[in-house]
Short mmCIF file of N, CA, C and O in Angstrom, two decimals:
data_model
loop_
_atom_site.label_atom_id
_atom_site.label_comp_id
_atom_site.label_asym_id
_atom_site.label_seq_id
_atom_site.Cartn_x
_atom_site.Cartn_y
_atom_site.Cartn_z
N MET Z 251 18.82 -6.64 -3.84
CA MET Z 251 17.74 -7.18 -3.05
C MET Z 251 18.20 -8.50 -2.46
O MET Z 251 18.66 -9.38 -3.16
N SER Z 252 18.09 -8.66 -1.17
CA SER Z 252 18.58 -9.86 -0.53
C SER Z 252 17.61 -11.04 -0.69
O SER Z 252 18.03 -12.17 -0.82
N LYS Z 253 16.34 -10.79 -0.68
CA LYS Z 253 15.34 -11.84 -0.81
C LYS Z 253 14.56 -11.61 -2.10
O LYS Z 253 14.19 -10.50 -2.41
N LEU Z 254 14.33 -12.70 -2.82
CA LEU Z 254 13.51 -12.57 -4.03
C LEU Z 254 12.07 -12.27 -3.65
O LEU Z 254 11.54 -12.86 -2.71
N LEU Z 255 11.45 -11.39 -4.39
CA LEU Z 255 10.04 -11.09 -4.21
C LEU Z 255 9.25 -12.28 -4.75
O LEU Z 255 9.44 -12.68 -5.90
N GLU Z 256 8.40 -12.86 -3.93
CA GLU Z 256 7.65 -14.05 -4.33
C GLU Z 256 6.24 -13.64 -4.78
O GLU Z 256 5.50 -13.04 -4.01
N ILE Z 257 5.93 -13.99 -6.03
CA ILE Z 257 4.68 -13.57 -6.66
C ILE Z 257 3.90 -14.76 -7.16
O ILE Z 257 4.46 -15.65 -7.80
N LEU Z 258 2.61 -14.78 -6.88
CA LEU Z 258 1.70 -15.74 -7.51
C LEU Z 258 0.92 -14.97 -8.55
O LEU Z 258 0.33 -13.92 -8.25
N LEU Z 259 0.92 -15.47 -9.78
CA LEU Z 259 0.23 -14.85 -10.91
C LEU Z 259 -0.90 -15.78 -11.32
O LEU Z 259 -0.67 -16.94 -11.62
N LEU Z 260 -2.13 -15.27 -11.33
CA LEU Z 260 -3.30 -16.07 -11.66
C LEU Z 260 -4.11 -15.39 -12.76
O LEU Z 260 -4.60 -14.28 -12.58
N ASP Z 261 -4.21 -16.08 -13.89
CA ASP Z 261 -5.04 -15.59 -15.00
C ASP Z 261 -5.45 -16.79 -15.83
O ASP Z 261 -4.64 -17.67 -16.09
N ASP Z 262 -6.70 -16.85 -16.23
CA ASP Z 262 -7.18 -18.01 -16.98
C ASP Z 262 -6.73 -18.00 -18.44
O ASP Z 262 -6.95 -18.95 -19.17
N GLU Z 263 -6.04 -16.95 -18.86
CA GLU Z 263 -5.49 -16.90 -20.21
C GLU Z 263 -4.00 -17.26 -20.14
O GLU Z 263 -3.21 -16.56 -19.53
N VAL Z 264 -3.64 -18.37 -20.79
CA VAL Z 264 -2.26 -18.86 -20.72
C VAL Z 264 -1.26 -17.85 -21.28
O VAL Z 264 -0.14 -17.74 -20.78
N ILE Z 265 -1.65 -17.06 -22.27
CA ILE Z 265 -0.75 -16.07 -22.87
C ILE Z 265 -0.31 -15.03 -21.83
O ILE Z 265 0.81 -14.53 -21.89
N VAL Z 266 -1.17 -14.73 -20.88
CA VAL Z 266 -0.82 -13.76 -19.84
C VAL Z 266 0.36 -14.29 -19.02
O VAL Z 266 1.33 -13.59 -18.78
N GLY Z 267 0.28 -15.55 -18.63
CA GLY Z 267 1.38 -16.15 -17.88
C GLY Z 267 2.65 -16.25 -18.68
O GLY Z 267 3.74 -15.97 -18.18
N LYS Z 268 2.52 -16.65 -19.94
CA LYS Z 268 3.70 -16.79 -20.80
C LYS Z 268 4.41 -15.46 -21.00
O LYS Z 268 5.62 -15.41 -21.16
N ARG Z 269 3.65 -14.39 -21.00
CA ARG Z 269 4.25 -13.08 -21.22
C ARG Z 269 4.74 -12.42 -19.92
O ARG Z 269 5.81 -11.82 -19.88
N LEU Z 270 3.94 -12.53 -18.87
CA LEU Z 270 4.27 -11.80 -17.65
C LEU Z 270 5.27 -12.51 -16.74
O LEU Z 270 6.07 -11.86 -16.08
N LYS Z 271 5.22 -13.83 -16.69
CA LYS Z 271 6.15 -14.56 -15.81
C LYS Z 271 7.60 -14.20 -16.12
O LYS Z 271 8.34 -13.77 -15.24
N PRO Z 272 8.05 -14.34 -17.39
CA PRO Z 272 9.44 -13.96 -17.68
C PRO Z 272 9.72 -12.47 -17.48
O PRO Z 272 10.82 -12.08 -17.09
N ALA Z 273 8.72 -11.62 -17.74
CA ALA Z 273 8.90 -10.18 -17.56
C ALA Z 273 9.17 -9.85 -16.09
O ALA Z 273 9.98 -8.97 -15.78
N LEU Z 274 8.51 -10.55 -15.18
CA LEU Z 274 8.73 -10.31 -13.76
C LEU Z 274 10.00 -11.00 -13.26
O LEU Z 274 10.68 -10.48 -12.37
N GLU Z 275 10.33 -12.14 -13.84
CA GLU Z 275 11.57 -12.81 -13.45
C GLU Z 275 12.79 -11.97 -13.84
O GLU Z 275 13.81 -12.00 -13.13
N LYS Z 276 12.68 -11.20 -14.91
CA LYS Z 276 13.79 -10.33 -15.35
C LYS Z 276 14.16 -9.30 -14.30
O LYS Z 276 15.29 -8.82 -14.29
N ILE Z 277 13.21 -8.93 -13.45
CA ILE Z 277 13.51 -7.93 -12.42
C ILE Z 277 13.76 -8.58 -11.06
O ILE Z 277 13.70 -7.94 -10.03
N GLY Z 278 14.02 -9.90 -11.10
CA GLY Z 278 14.42 -10.59 -9.88
C GLY Z 278 13.30 -11.13 -9.02
O GLY Z 278 13.49 -11.35 -7.83
N CYS Z 279 12.13 -11.34 -9.60
CA CYS Z 279 11.01 -11.91 -8.85
C CYS Z 279 10.95 -13.42 -9.08
O CYS Z 279 11.30 -13.90 -10.15
N GLN Z 280 10.49 -14.12 -8.07
CA GLN Z 280 10.22 -15.55 -8.21
C GLN Z 280 8.72 -15.65 -8.46
O GLN Z 280 7.92 -15.23 -7.62
N VAL Z 281 8.32 -16.22 -9.61
CA VAL Z 281 6.92 -16.20 -10.02
C VAL Z 281 6.38 -17.61 -10.21
O VAL Z 281 7.00 -18.44 -10.87
N GLU Z 282 5.21 -17.85 -9.63
CA GLU Z 282 4.47 -19.08 -9.88
C GLU Z 282 3.19 -18.68 -10.62
O GLU Z 282 2.45 -17.82 -10.14
N PHE Z 283 2.97 -19.30 -11.79
CA PHE Z 283 1.80 -18.96 -12.60
C PHE Z 283 0.75 -20.07 -12.52
O PHE Z 283 1.08 -21.25 -12.62
N PHE Z 284 -0.50 -19.65 -12.38
CA PHE Z 284 -1.63 -20.57 -12.37
C PHE Z 284 -2.72 -20.07 -13.31
O PHE Z 284 -2.99 -18.88 -13.36
N GLN Z 285 -3.33 -21.01 -14.05
CA GLN Z 285 -4.49 -20.70 -14.89
C GLN Z 285 -5.78 -21.01 -14.16
O GLN Z 285 -6.81 -20.43 -14.44
N ASP Z 286 -5.71 -21.95 -13.24
CA ASP Z 286 -6.89 -22.44 -12.53
C ASP Z 286 -6.97 -21.83 -11.13
O ASP Z 286 -6.05 -22.03 -10.32
N PRO Z 287 -8.04 -21.09 -10.83
CA PRO Z 287 -8.15 -20.45 -9.52
C PRO Z 287 -8.09 -21.44 -8.35
O PRO Z 287 -7.50 -21.14 -7.32
N LYS Z 288 -8.69 -22.61 -8.51
CA LYS Z 288 -8.70 -23.57 -7.40
C LYS Z 288 -7.29 -24.05 -7.08
O LYS Z 288 -6.92 -24.18 -5.91
N SER Z 289 -6.48 -24.30 -8.10
CA SER Z 289 -5.08 -24.70 -7.89
C SER Z 289 -4.29 -23.57 -7.24
O SER Z 289 -3.45 -23.80 -6.35
N ALA Z 290 -4.56 -22.35 -7.66
CA ALA Z 290 -3.88 -21.19 -7.09
C ALA Z 290 -4.22 -21.04 -5.60
O ALA Z 290 -3.34 -20.80 -4.77
N VAL Z 291 -5.50 -21.20 -5.28
CA VAL Z 291 -5.93 -21.07 -3.88
C VAL Z 291 -5.30 -22.18 -3.02
O VAL Z 291 -4.87 -21.92 -1.89
N GLU Z 292 -5.19 -23.38 -3.57
CA GLU Z 292 -4.52 -24.46 -2.84
C GLU Z 292 -3.07 -24.07 -2.55
O GLU Z 292 -2.58 -24.28 -1.44
N ARG Z 293 -2.41 -23.49 -3.53
CA ARG Z 293 -1.01 -23.07 -3.35
C ARG Z 293 -0.92 -21.93 -2.32
O ARG Z 293 0.01 -21.90 -1.50
N ILE Z 294 -1.87 -21.03 -2.34
CA ILE Z 294 -1.90 -19.92 -1.39
C ILE Z 294 -2.07 -20.44 0.04
O ILE Z 294 -1.52 -19.87 0.98
N GLN Z 295 -2.79 -21.54 0.20
CA GLN Z 295 -2.95 -22.15 1.52
C GLN Z 295 -1.64 -22.77 2.01
O GLN Z 295 -1.39 -22.84 3.20
N GLU Z 296 -0.81 -23.21 1.07
CA GLU Z 296 0.47 -23.85 1.41
C GLU Z 296 1.58 -22.85 1.68
O GLU Z 296 2.49 -23.12 2.45
N LYS Z 297 1.53 -21.70 1.01
CA LYS Z 297 2.66 -20.78 1.02
C LYS Z 297 2.17 -19.33 1.03
O LYS Z 297 1.20 -19.01 0.37
N SER Z 298 2.86 -18.49 1.76
CA SER Z 298 2.55 -17.06 1.74
C SER Z 298 3.39 -16.38 0.66
O SER Z 298 4.60 -16.60 0.58
N PHE Z 299 2.74 -15.58 -0.15
CA PHE Z 299 3.41 -14.83 -1.21
C PHE Z 299 3.50 -13.37 -0.80
O PHE Z 299 2.66 -12.88 -0.05
N ASP Z 300 4.49 -12.67 -1.34
CA ASP Z 300 4.59 -11.23 -1.11
C ASP Z 300 3.49 -10.49 -1.87
O ASP Z 300 2.87 -9.56 -1.36
N ILE Z 301 3.28 -10.94 -3.12
CA ILE Z 301 2.31 -10.29 -4.01
C ILE Z 301 1.52 -11.36 -4.75
O ILE Z 301 2.09 -12.35 -5.21
N VAL Z 302 0.21 -11.14 -4.87
CA VAL Z 302 -0.64 -11.99 -5.71
C VAL Z 302 -1.24 -11.08 -6.77
O VAL Z 302 -1.83 -10.05 -6.46
N VAL Z 303 -1.03 -11.46 -8.03
CA VAL Z 303 -1.61 -10.74 -9.16
C VAL Z 303 -2.69 -11.66 -9.72
O VAL Z 303 -2.40 -12.77 -10.16
N THR Z 304 -3.95 -11.22 -9.69
CA THR Z 304 -5.04 -12.08 -10.12
C THR Z 304 -5.99 -11.37 -11.08
O THR Z 304 -6.28 -10.18 -10.91
N ASP Z 305 -6.44 -12.12 -12.06
CA ASP Z 305 -7.49 -11.65 -12.95
C ASP Z 305 -8.77 -11.56 -12.12
O ASP Z 305 -8.95 -12.32 -11.16
N ILE Z 306 -9.65 -10.65 -12.45
CA ILE Z 306 -10.92 -10.55 -11.71
C ILE Z 306 -11.93 -11.55 -12.27
O ILE Z 306 -12.58 -12.26 -11.52
N TYR Z 307 -12.06 -11.61 -13.59
CA TYR Z 307 -13.10 -12.46 -14.20
C TYR Z 307 -12.53 -13.80 -14.63
O TYR Z 307 -11.77 -13.88 -15.58
N MET Z 308 -12.92 -14.85 -13.89
CA MET Z 308 -12.54 -16.23 -14.23
C MET Z 308 -13.78 -17.09 -14.00
O MET Z 308 -14.67 -16.71 -13.25
N ASP Z 309 -13.83 -18.24 -14.63
CA ASP Z 309 -15.03 -19.07 -14.57
C ASP Z 309 -15.38 -19.61 -13.19
O ASP Z 309 -16.47 -19.40 -12.69
N GLU Z 310 -14.45 -20.32 -12.57
CA GLU Z 310 -14.77 -21.03 -11.33
C GLU Z 310 -14.81 -20.15 -10.09
O GLU Z 310 -15.52 -20.44 -9.13
N MET Z 311 -14.02 -19.10 -10.09
CA MET Z 311 -13.88 -18.25 -8.92
C MET Z 311 -13.39 -16.89 -9.40
O MET Z 311 -12.57 -16.83 -10.31
N ASN Z 312 -13.88 -15.81 -8.82
CA ASN Z 312 -13.42 -14.51 -9.29
C ASN Z 312 -12.27 -13.98 -8.43
O ASN Z 312 -11.99 -14.50 -7.35
N GLY Z 313 -11.63 -12.96 -8.94
CA GLY Z 313 -10.46 -12.39 -8.26
C GLY Z 313 -10.76 -11.81 -6.90
O GLY Z 313 -9.91 -11.81 -6.02
N MET Z 314 -11.99 -11.33 -6.70
CA MET Z 314 -12.37 -10.79 -5.39
C MET Z 314 -12.38 -11.91 -4.35
O MET Z 314 -11.92 -11.73 -3.22
N GLN Z 315 -12.87 -13.09 -4.74
CA GLN Z 315 -12.87 -14.25 -3.83
C GLN Z 315 -11.44 -14.68 -3.53
O GLN Z 315 -11.11 -14.99 -2.38
N VAL Z 316 -10.61 -14.68 -4.55
CA VAL Z 316 -9.19 -15.04 -4.36
C VAL Z 316 -8.55 -14.05 -3.39
O VAL Z 316 -7.85 -14.45 -2.46
N MET Z 317 -8.81 -12.76 -3.58
CA MET Z 317 -8.24 -11.73 -2.70
C MET Z 317 -8.67 -11.96 -1.26
O MET Z 317 -7.85 -11.86 -0.34
N ASP Z 318 -9.93 -12.28 -1.03
CA ASP Z 318 -10.41 -12.53 0.33
C ASP Z 318 -9.63 -13.68 0.97
O ASP Z 318 -9.24 -13.61 2.13
N MET Z 319 -9.41 -14.74 0.20
CA MET Z 319 -8.67 -15.90 0.72
C MET Z 319 -7.21 -15.55 1.00
O MET Z 319 -6.64 -16.00 1.99
N VAL Z 320 -6.62 -14.75 0.12
CA VAL Z 320 -5.22 -14.32 0.31
C VAL Z 320 -5.11 -13.53 1.61
O VAL Z 320 -4.24 -13.80 2.44
N HIS Z 321 -5.97 -12.55 1.79
CA HIS Z 321 -5.89 -11.69 2.97
C HIS Z 321 -6.21 -12.44 4.26
O HIS Z 321 -5.68 -12.09 5.32
N GLU Z 322 -7.06 -13.45 4.16
CA GLU Z 322 -7.36 -14.28 5.33
C GLU Z 322 -6.11 -15.04 5.77
O GLU Z 322 -5.82 -15.17 6.95
N LYS Z 323 -5.36 -15.53 4.80
CA LYS Z 323 -4.15 -16.33 5.09
C LYS Z 323 -2.96 -15.44 5.42
O LYS Z 323 -2.18 -15.74 6.31
N SER Z 324 -2.80 -14.35 4.69
CA SER Z 324 -1.61 -13.50 4.83
C SER Z 324 -1.97 -12.03 4.62
O SER Z 324 -1.90 -11.52 3.50
N PRO Z 325 -2.37 -11.34 5.69
CA PRO Z 325 -2.79 -9.93 5.56
C PRO Z 325 -1.74 -9.00 4.95
O PRO Z 325 -2.09 -7.98 4.37
N ARG Z 326 -0.45 -9.35 5.05
CA ARG Z 326 0.61 -8.46 4.51
C ARG Z 326 0.74 -8.58 3.00
O ARG Z 326 1.35 -7.73 2.36
N THR Z 327 0.20 -9.64 2.40
CA THR Z 327 0.33 -9.85 0.96
C THR Z 327 -0.40 -8.75 0.19
O THR Z 327 -1.55 -8.42 0.49
N LYS Z 328 0.28 -8.19 -0.79
CA LYS Z 328 -0.33 -7.17 -1.64
C LYS Z 328 -1.01 -7.87 -2.82
O LYS Z 328 -0.42 -8.74 -3.46
N VAL Z 329 -2.26 -7.50 -3.08
CA VAL Z 329 -3.02 -8.10 -4.18
C VAL Z 329 -3.23 -7.06 -5.26
O VAL Z 329 -3.71 -5.95 -4.98
N ILE Z 330 -2.87 -7.42 -6.48
CA ILE Z 330 -3.06 -6.55 -7.64
C ILE Z 330 -4.06 -7.23 -8.56
O ILE Z 330 -3.89 -8.39 -8.92
N MET Z 331 -5.12 -6.53 -8.91
CA MET Z 331 -6.19 -7.07 -9.74
C MET Z 331 -5.96 -6.68 -11.20
O MET Z 331 -5.65 -5.52 -11.49
N ILE Z 332 -6.13 -7.65 -12.11
CA ILE Z 332 -6.07 -7.36 -13.54
C ILE Z 332 -7.37 -7.82 -14.19
O ILE Z 332 -7.98 -8.79 -13.75
N THR Z 333 -7.79 -7.09 -15.19
CA THR Z 333 -9.02 -7.46 -15.87
C THR Z 333 -9.05 -6.93 -17.28
O THR Z 333 -8.37 -5.96 -17.61
N GLY Z 334 -9.84 -7.56 -18.11
CA GLY Z 334 -10.06 -7.09 -19.47
C GLY Z 334 -11.19 -6.07 -19.51
O GLY Z 334 -11.48 -5.49 -20.54
N TYR Z 335 -11.81 -5.89 -18.38
CA TYR Z 335 -12.96 -4.97 -18.31
C TYR Z 335 -12.60 -3.81 -17.41
O TYR Z 335 -12.61 -3.95 -16.19
N ALA Z 336 -12.27 -2.69 -18.02
CA ALA Z 336 -11.85 -1.52 -17.25
C ALA Z 336 -13.07 -0.76 -16.75
O ALA Z 336 -13.61 0.10 -17.43
N MET Z 337 -13.54 -1.13 -15.59
CA MET Z 337 -14.72 -0.49 -15.01
C MET Z 337 -14.31 0.23 -13.73
O MET Z 337 -13.80 -0.40 -12.81
N ILE Z 338 -14.58 1.51 -13.68
CA ILE Z 338 -14.18 2.32 -12.53
C ILE Z 338 -14.84 1.81 -11.25
O ILE Z 338 -14.19 1.71 -10.21
N SER Z 339 -16.12 1.42 -11.31
CA SER Z 339 -16.78 0.96 -10.10
C SER Z 339 -16.16 -0.33 -9.58
O SER Z 339 -16.02 -0.53 -8.38
N LEU Z 340 -15.76 -1.20 -10.49
CA LEU Z 340 -15.11 -2.45 -10.09
C LEU Z 340 -13.75 -2.17 -9.46
O LEU Z 340 -13.39 -2.77 -8.45
N ALA Z 341 -13.02 -1.25 -10.05
CA ALA Z 341 -11.72 -0.87 -9.49
C ALA Z 341 -11.90 -0.31 -8.08
O ALA Z 341 -11.16 -0.65 -7.16
N ARG Z 342 -12.90 0.53 -7.91
CA ARG Z 342 -13.17 1.13 -6.60
C ARG Z 342 -13.53 0.04 -5.59
O ARG Z 342 -13.03 0.04 -4.47
N ASP Z 343 -14.39 -0.89 -5.99
CA ASP Z 343 -14.77 -1.99 -5.09
C ASP Z 343 -13.55 -2.82 -4.68
O ASP Z 343 -13.39 -3.16 -3.52
N ALA Z 344 -12.70 -3.14 -5.65
CA ALA Z 344 -11.51 -3.94 -5.36
C ALA Z 344 -10.59 -3.20 -4.40
O ALA Z 344 -10.07 -3.80 -3.44
N MET Z 345 -10.40 -1.92 -4.61
CA MET Z 345 -9.53 -1.13 -3.74
C MET Z 345 -10.13 -1.02 -2.33
O MET Z 345 -9.42 -1.14 -1.34
N GLU Z 346 -11.44 -0.81 -2.25
CA GLU Z 346 -12.09 -0.71 -0.94
C GLU Z 346 -11.99 -2.02 -0.17
O GLU Z 346 -11.94 -2.02 1.06
N LYS Z 347 -11.97 -3.14 -0.88
CA LYS Z 347 -11.90 -4.44 -0.22
C LYS Z 347 -10.47 -4.90 0.03
O LYS Z 347 -10.25 -6.01 0.49
N GLY Z 348 -9.52 -4.04 -0.27
CA GLY Z 348 -8.14 -4.34 0.11
C GLY Z 348 -7.16 -4.59 -1.02
O GLY Z 348 -6.01 -4.94 -0.76
N ALA Z 349 -7.57 -4.44 -2.28
CA ALA Z 349 -6.61 -4.60 -3.37
C ALA Z 349 -5.57 -3.49 -3.26
O ALA Z 349 -5.88 -2.35 -2.92
N PHE Z 350 -4.32 -3.82 -3.53
CA PHE Z 350 -3.26 -2.82 -3.49
C PHE Z 350 -3.37 -1.89 -4.70
O PHE Z 350 -3.18 -0.69 -4.59
N ASP Z 351 -3.66 -2.49 -5.86
CA ASP Z 351 -3.78 -1.70 -7.08
C ASP Z 351 -4.59 -2.49 -8.11
O ASP Z 351 -4.96 -3.63 -7.87
N PHE Z 352 -4.80 -1.88 -9.24
CA PHE Z 352 -5.68 -2.41 -10.27
C PHE Z 352 -5.09 -2.03 -11.62
O PHE Z 352 -4.63 -0.92 -11.80
N ILE Z 353 -5.10 -2.96 -12.57
CA ILE Z 353 -4.60 -2.65 -13.91
C ILE Z 353 -5.52 -3.30 -14.94
O ILE Z 353 -5.99 -4.42 -14.74
N ALA Z 354 -5.81 -2.58 -16.01
CA ALA Z 354 -6.72 -3.09 -17.05
C ALA Z 354 -5.96 -3.58 -18.26
O ALA Z 354 -4.99 -2.97 -18.68
N LYS Z 355 -6.41 -4.72 -18.80
CA LYS Z 355 -5.86 -5.23 -20.05
C LYS Z 355 -6.42 -4.39 -21.19
O LYS Z 355 -7.56 -3.95 -21.10
N PRO Z 356 -5.70 -4.17 -22.23
CA PRO Z 356 -4.32 -4.61 -22.43
C PRO Z 356 -3.34 -3.66 -21.73
O PRO Z 356 -3.57 -2.47 -21.65
N PHE Z 357 -2.27 -4.23 -21.23
CA PHE Z 357 -1.21 -3.42 -20.64
C PHE Z 357 0.13 -4.03 -21.02
O PHE Z 357 0.20 -5.19 -21.41
N LYS Z 358 1.17 -3.23 -20.90
CA LYS Z 358 2.52 -3.70 -21.22
C LYS Z 358 3.16 -4.28 -19.96
O LYS Z 358 2.83 -3.86 -18.86
N PRO Z 359 4.07 -5.23 -20.13
CA PRO Z 359 4.75 -5.78 -18.95
C PRO Z 359 5.36 -4.70 -18.05
O PRO Z 359 5.33 -4.82 -16.83
N ASN Z 360 5.88 -3.63 -18.66
CA ASN Z 360 6.48 -2.56 -17.85
C ASN Z 360 5.45 -1.87 -16.97
O ASN Z 360 5.78 -1.37 -15.90
N ASP Z 361 4.18 -1.82 -17.42
CA ASP Z 361 3.13 -1.23 -16.59
C ASP Z 361 2.95 -2.05 -15.31
O ASP Z 361 2.85 -1.50 -14.22
N LEU Z 362 2.91 -3.37 -15.47
CA LEU Z 362 2.77 -4.23 -14.30
C LEU Z 362 4.03 -4.20 -13.44
O LEU Z 362 3.95 -4.17 -12.21
N ARG Z 363 5.20 -4.17 -14.06
CA ARG Z 363 6.45 -4.11 -13.29
C ARG Z 363 6.48 -2.87 -12.41
O ARG Z 363 6.94 -2.93 -11.26
N ALA Z 364 5.98 -1.75 -12.91
CA ALA Z 364 5.96 -0.52 -12.10
C ALA Z 364 5.05 -0.68 -10.88
O ALA Z 364 5.40 -0.23 -9.78
N ILE Z 365 3.90 -1.34 -11.05
CA ILE Z 365 3.00 -1.57 -9.92
C ILE Z 365 3.63 -2.56 -8.94
O ILE Z 365 3.53 -2.38 -7.72
N ILE Z 366 4.30 -3.59 -9.46
CA ILE Z 366 4.99 -4.56 -8.61
C ILE Z 366 6.06 -3.84 -7.79
O ILE Z 366 6.22 -4.10 -6.59
N ALA Z 367 6.80 -2.93 -8.41
CA ALA Z 367 7.84 -2.18 -7.70
C ALA Z 367 7.24 -1.34 -6.57
O ALA Z 367 7.79 -1.26 -5.47
N LYS Z 368 6.09 -0.75 -6.84
CA LYS Z 368 5.39 0.05 -5.83
C LYS Z 368 4.93 -0.84 -4.67
O LYS Z 368 5.07 -0.47 -3.50
N ALA Z 369 4.41 -2.03 -4.99
CA ALA Z 369 3.98 -2.97 -3.95
C ALA Z 369 5.18 -3.46 -3.14
O ALA Z 369 5.10 -3.59 -1.92
N ALA Z 370 6.29 -3.73 -3.82
CA ALA Z 370 7.51 -4.18 -3.14
C ALA Z 370 7.97 -3.12 -2.15
O ALA Z 370 8.33 -3.43 -1.01
N LYS Z 371 7.93 -1.86 -2.58
CA LYS Z 371 8.34 -0.76 -1.70
C LYS Z 371 7.44 -0.69 -0.47
O LYS Z 371 7.91 -0.48 0.65
N ALA Z 372 6.13 -0.92 -0.67
CA ALA Z 372 5.19 -0.92 0.45
C ALA Z 372 5.48 -2.06 1.43
O ALA Z 372 5.17 -1.97 2.61
N LEU Z 373 6.10 -3.12 0.93
CA LEU Z 373 6.48 -4.26 1.77
C LEU Z 373 7.88 -4.08 2.38
O LEU Z 373 8.37 -4.96 3.07
N GLY Z 374 8.53 -2.96 2.06
CA GLY Z 374 9.87 -2.70 2.57
C GLY Z 374 10.96 -3.38 1.77
O GLY Z 374 12.06 -3.60 2.26
N MET Z 375 10.65 -3.73 0.51
CA MET Z 375 11.61 -4.39 -0.36
C MET Z 375 11.84 -3.51 -1.58
O MET Z 375 11.00 -2.68 -1.91
N ASP Z 376 12.97 -3.72 -2.24
CA ASP Z 376 13.26 -2.95 -3.45
C ASP Z 376 13.51 -3.90 -4.60
O ASP Z 376 14.11 -4.95 -4.43
N ILE Z 377 13.04 -3.51 -5.77
CA ILE Z 377 13.40 -4.23 -6.99
C ILE Z 377 13.95 -3.22 -7.98
O ILE Z 377 13.58 -2.05 -7.96
N ASP Z 378 14.86 -3.68 -8.80
CA ASP Z 378 15.54 -2.82 -9.75
C ASP Z 378 14.88 -2.91 -11.12
O ASP Z 378 15.10 -3.87 -11.84
N LEU Z 379 14.07 -1.94 -11.44
CA LEU Z 379 13.40 -1.94 -12.74
C LEU Z 379 14.39 -1.75 -13.88
O LEU Z 379 14.11 -2.13 -15.02
N ASN Z 380 15.56 -1.21 -13.59
CA ASN Z 380 16.57 -1.00 -14.64
C ASN Z 380 17.22 -2.30 -15.07
O ASN Z 380 17.91 -2.36 -16.08
N SER Z 381 17.01 -3.38 -14.30
CA SER Z 381 17.62 -4.67 -14.65
C SER Z 381 16.85 -5.36 -15.76
O SER Z 381 17.30 -6.35 -16.30
N ALA Z 382 15.71 -4.83 -16.13
CA ALA Z 382 14.88 -5.45 -17.17
C ALA Z 382 15.08 -4.74 -18.50
O ALA Z 382 15.15 -3.52 -18.56
N ALA Z 383 15.16 -5.51 -19.55
CA ALA Z 383 15.13 -4.93 -20.89
C ALA Z 383 13.68 -4.52 -21.12
O ALA Z 383 12.77 -5.31 -20.88
N PHE Z 384 13.47 -3.33 -21.56
CA PHE Z 384 12.10 -2.86 -21.71
C PHE Z 384 11.42 -3.54 -22.89
O PHE Z 384 11.95 -3.60 -23.99
N ASP Z 385 10.24 -4.11 -22.58
CA ASP Z 385 9.45 -4.79 -23.61
C ASP Z 385 8.57 -3.79 -24.34
O ASP Z 385 8.17 -2.78 -23.77
N ARG Z 386 8.27 -4.11 -25.56
CA ARG Z 386 7.38 -3.25 -26.33
C ARG Z 386 5.97 -3.40 -25.87
O ARG Z 386 5.48 -4.31 -25.40
#
């Protein structure tokens, strides 16, 4: 891959960032992690990311609002929604409003890496999933 895939990861649980950031970096992604939605949105205004992975349920701002702001700034950015609440209607709403994909917690890093690879392919980029040691 000639260009690193640039990803913004937003989740109000610090453990999510600690676990997923290195898992995505292993496959050659450049990852910026945010716990605070307002800080993430400020960063999104400064820089366009290839992929934004955001939790849906957060205190100050929800993932649907974040997705709207991402698409307003950069329509090509793929948004992947993550949540601890696996609700089919919510997944459908997110997809109808432009989410690229949806994943429910708990999930393994490899589950997210597979979705990231699919989003990268949709952007015309490739990532090598074989370059990562598979996590349990």
